[in-house]
Coordinates of C-alpha atoms in Angstrom, one line a residue:
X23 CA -0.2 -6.3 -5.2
X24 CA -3.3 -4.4 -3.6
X25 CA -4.8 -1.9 -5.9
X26 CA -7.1 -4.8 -7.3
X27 CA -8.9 -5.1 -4.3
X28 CA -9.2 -1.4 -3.9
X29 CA -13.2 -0.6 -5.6
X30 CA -11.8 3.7 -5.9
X31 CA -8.7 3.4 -8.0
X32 CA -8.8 6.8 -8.9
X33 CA -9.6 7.9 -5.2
X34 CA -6.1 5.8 -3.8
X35 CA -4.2 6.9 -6.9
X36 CA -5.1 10.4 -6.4
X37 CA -4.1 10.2 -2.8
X38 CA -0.8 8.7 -3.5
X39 CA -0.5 12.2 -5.7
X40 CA -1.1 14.4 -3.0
X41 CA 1.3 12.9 -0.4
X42 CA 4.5 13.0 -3.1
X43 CA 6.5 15.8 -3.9
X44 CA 8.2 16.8 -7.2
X45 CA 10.2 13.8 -8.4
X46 CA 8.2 11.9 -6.5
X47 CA 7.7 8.0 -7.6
X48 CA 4.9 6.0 -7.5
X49 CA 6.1 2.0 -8.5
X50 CA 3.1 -0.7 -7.8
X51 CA 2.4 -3.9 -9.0
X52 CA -0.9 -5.7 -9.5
X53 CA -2.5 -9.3 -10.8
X54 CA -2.5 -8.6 -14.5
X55 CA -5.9 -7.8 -16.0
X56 CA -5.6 -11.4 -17.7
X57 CA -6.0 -12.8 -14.3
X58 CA -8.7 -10.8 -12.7
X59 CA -11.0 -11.0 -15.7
X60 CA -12.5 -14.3 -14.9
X61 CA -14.3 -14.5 -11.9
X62 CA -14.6 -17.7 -9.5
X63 CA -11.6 -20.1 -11.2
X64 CA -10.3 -20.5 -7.6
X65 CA -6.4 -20.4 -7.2
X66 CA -3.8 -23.3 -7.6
X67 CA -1.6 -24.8 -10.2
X68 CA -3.6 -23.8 -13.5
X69 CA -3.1 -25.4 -17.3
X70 CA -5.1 -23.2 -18.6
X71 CA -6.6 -19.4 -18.6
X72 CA -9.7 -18.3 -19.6
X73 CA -10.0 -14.7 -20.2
X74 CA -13.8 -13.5 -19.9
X75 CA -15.2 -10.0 -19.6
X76 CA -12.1 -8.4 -20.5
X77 CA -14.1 -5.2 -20.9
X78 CA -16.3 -5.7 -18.1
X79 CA -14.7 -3.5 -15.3
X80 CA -15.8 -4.4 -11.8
X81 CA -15.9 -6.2 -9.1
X82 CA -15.0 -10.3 -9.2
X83 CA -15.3 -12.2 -6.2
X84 CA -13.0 -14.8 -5.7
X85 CA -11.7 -17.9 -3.7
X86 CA -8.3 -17.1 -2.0
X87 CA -7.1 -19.7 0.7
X88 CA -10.4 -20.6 2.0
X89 CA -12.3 -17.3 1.9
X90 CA -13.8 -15.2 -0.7
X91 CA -12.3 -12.1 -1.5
X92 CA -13.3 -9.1 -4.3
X93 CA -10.8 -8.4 -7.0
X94 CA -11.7 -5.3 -9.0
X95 CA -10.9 -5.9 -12.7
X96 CA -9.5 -3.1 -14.7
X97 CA -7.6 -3.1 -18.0
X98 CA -4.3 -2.1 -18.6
X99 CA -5.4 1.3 -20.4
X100 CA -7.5 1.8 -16.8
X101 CA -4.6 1.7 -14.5
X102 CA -2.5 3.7 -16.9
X103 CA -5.1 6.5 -17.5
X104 CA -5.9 7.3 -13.7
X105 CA -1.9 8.1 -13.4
X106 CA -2.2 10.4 -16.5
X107 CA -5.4 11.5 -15.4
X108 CA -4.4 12.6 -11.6
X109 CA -1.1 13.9 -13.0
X110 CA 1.7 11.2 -13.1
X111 CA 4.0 11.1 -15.6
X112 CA 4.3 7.2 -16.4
X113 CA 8.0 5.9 -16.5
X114 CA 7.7 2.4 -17.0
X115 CA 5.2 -0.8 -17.7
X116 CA 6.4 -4.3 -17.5
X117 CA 4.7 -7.5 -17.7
X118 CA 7.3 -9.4 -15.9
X119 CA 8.2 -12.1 -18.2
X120 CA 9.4 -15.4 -16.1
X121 CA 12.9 -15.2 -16.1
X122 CA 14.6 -18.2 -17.7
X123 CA 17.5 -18.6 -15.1
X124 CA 15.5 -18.6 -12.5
X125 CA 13.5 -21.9 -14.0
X126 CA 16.5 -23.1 -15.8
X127 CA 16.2 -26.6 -13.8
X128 CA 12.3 -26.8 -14.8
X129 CA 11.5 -26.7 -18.6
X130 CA 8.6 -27.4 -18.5
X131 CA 7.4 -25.4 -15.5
X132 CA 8.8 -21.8 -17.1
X133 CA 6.3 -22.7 -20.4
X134 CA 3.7 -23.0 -18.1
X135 CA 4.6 -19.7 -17.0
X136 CA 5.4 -18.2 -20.2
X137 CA 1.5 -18.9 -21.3
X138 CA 0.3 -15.4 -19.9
X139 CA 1.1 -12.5 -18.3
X140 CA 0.4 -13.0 -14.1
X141 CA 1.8 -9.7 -12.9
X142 CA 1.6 -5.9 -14.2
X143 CA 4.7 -3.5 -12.4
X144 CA 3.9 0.0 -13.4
X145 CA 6.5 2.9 -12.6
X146 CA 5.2 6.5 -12.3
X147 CA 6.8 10.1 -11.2
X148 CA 5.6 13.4 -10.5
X149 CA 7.4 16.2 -12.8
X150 CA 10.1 17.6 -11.1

């Protein structure tokens, strides 16, 4: 959950290239795009999401527990092309779907969270 503050996504991801070997895996998560494209909503228990800009990559600054900190919003296709781009081979994409055992006890608190995607786990390799 870091490569959204990072402004060089390219410049990490290609770094993370160099310092694997073949087989190599490269597994990060990050706020899902959804999230990071509205800039300023603050942080909390949210009813609703506003997705603005979209297309609009760049820098959002942000409230986060009493400071201000920069999120750099990128699409999905973004994050996905710099691993194809630097030379990853992608393995896996999820959008972790809220997990109805884990909520079972609180109905109404798992459709809350069913309303949008808050995290994107990608899973990458180098050819071995």
């Amino acid at each position: 959950m870091a490569l959204h503050y990072v402004a060089d996504l390219e410049d990490a991801v290609a770094s993370v290239r160099r310092s694997l070997g073949p087989g190599g895996r490269f597994v990060f998560s990050v706020c899902y795009p959804v999230i990071t494209s509205n800039e300023g909503r603050g942080h909390g228990r949210r009813a609703d999401w506003t997705v603005d800009d979209s297309f609009v990559r760049g820098p959002r600054e942000r409230p986060w527990f009493g400071s201000t900190v920069v999120w750099h919003h990128r699409t999905v296709e973004d994050y996905l092309r710099v691993l194809i781009d630097v030379g990853f081979r992608l393995d896996g994409v999820r959008e972790c779907e809220p997990s109805p055992a884990l909520l079972a006890d609180d109905g109404a608190e798992l459709e809350r969270r069913r309303r949008v995607p808050l995290v994107l786990l990608v899973a990458a390799s180098i050819e071995g």
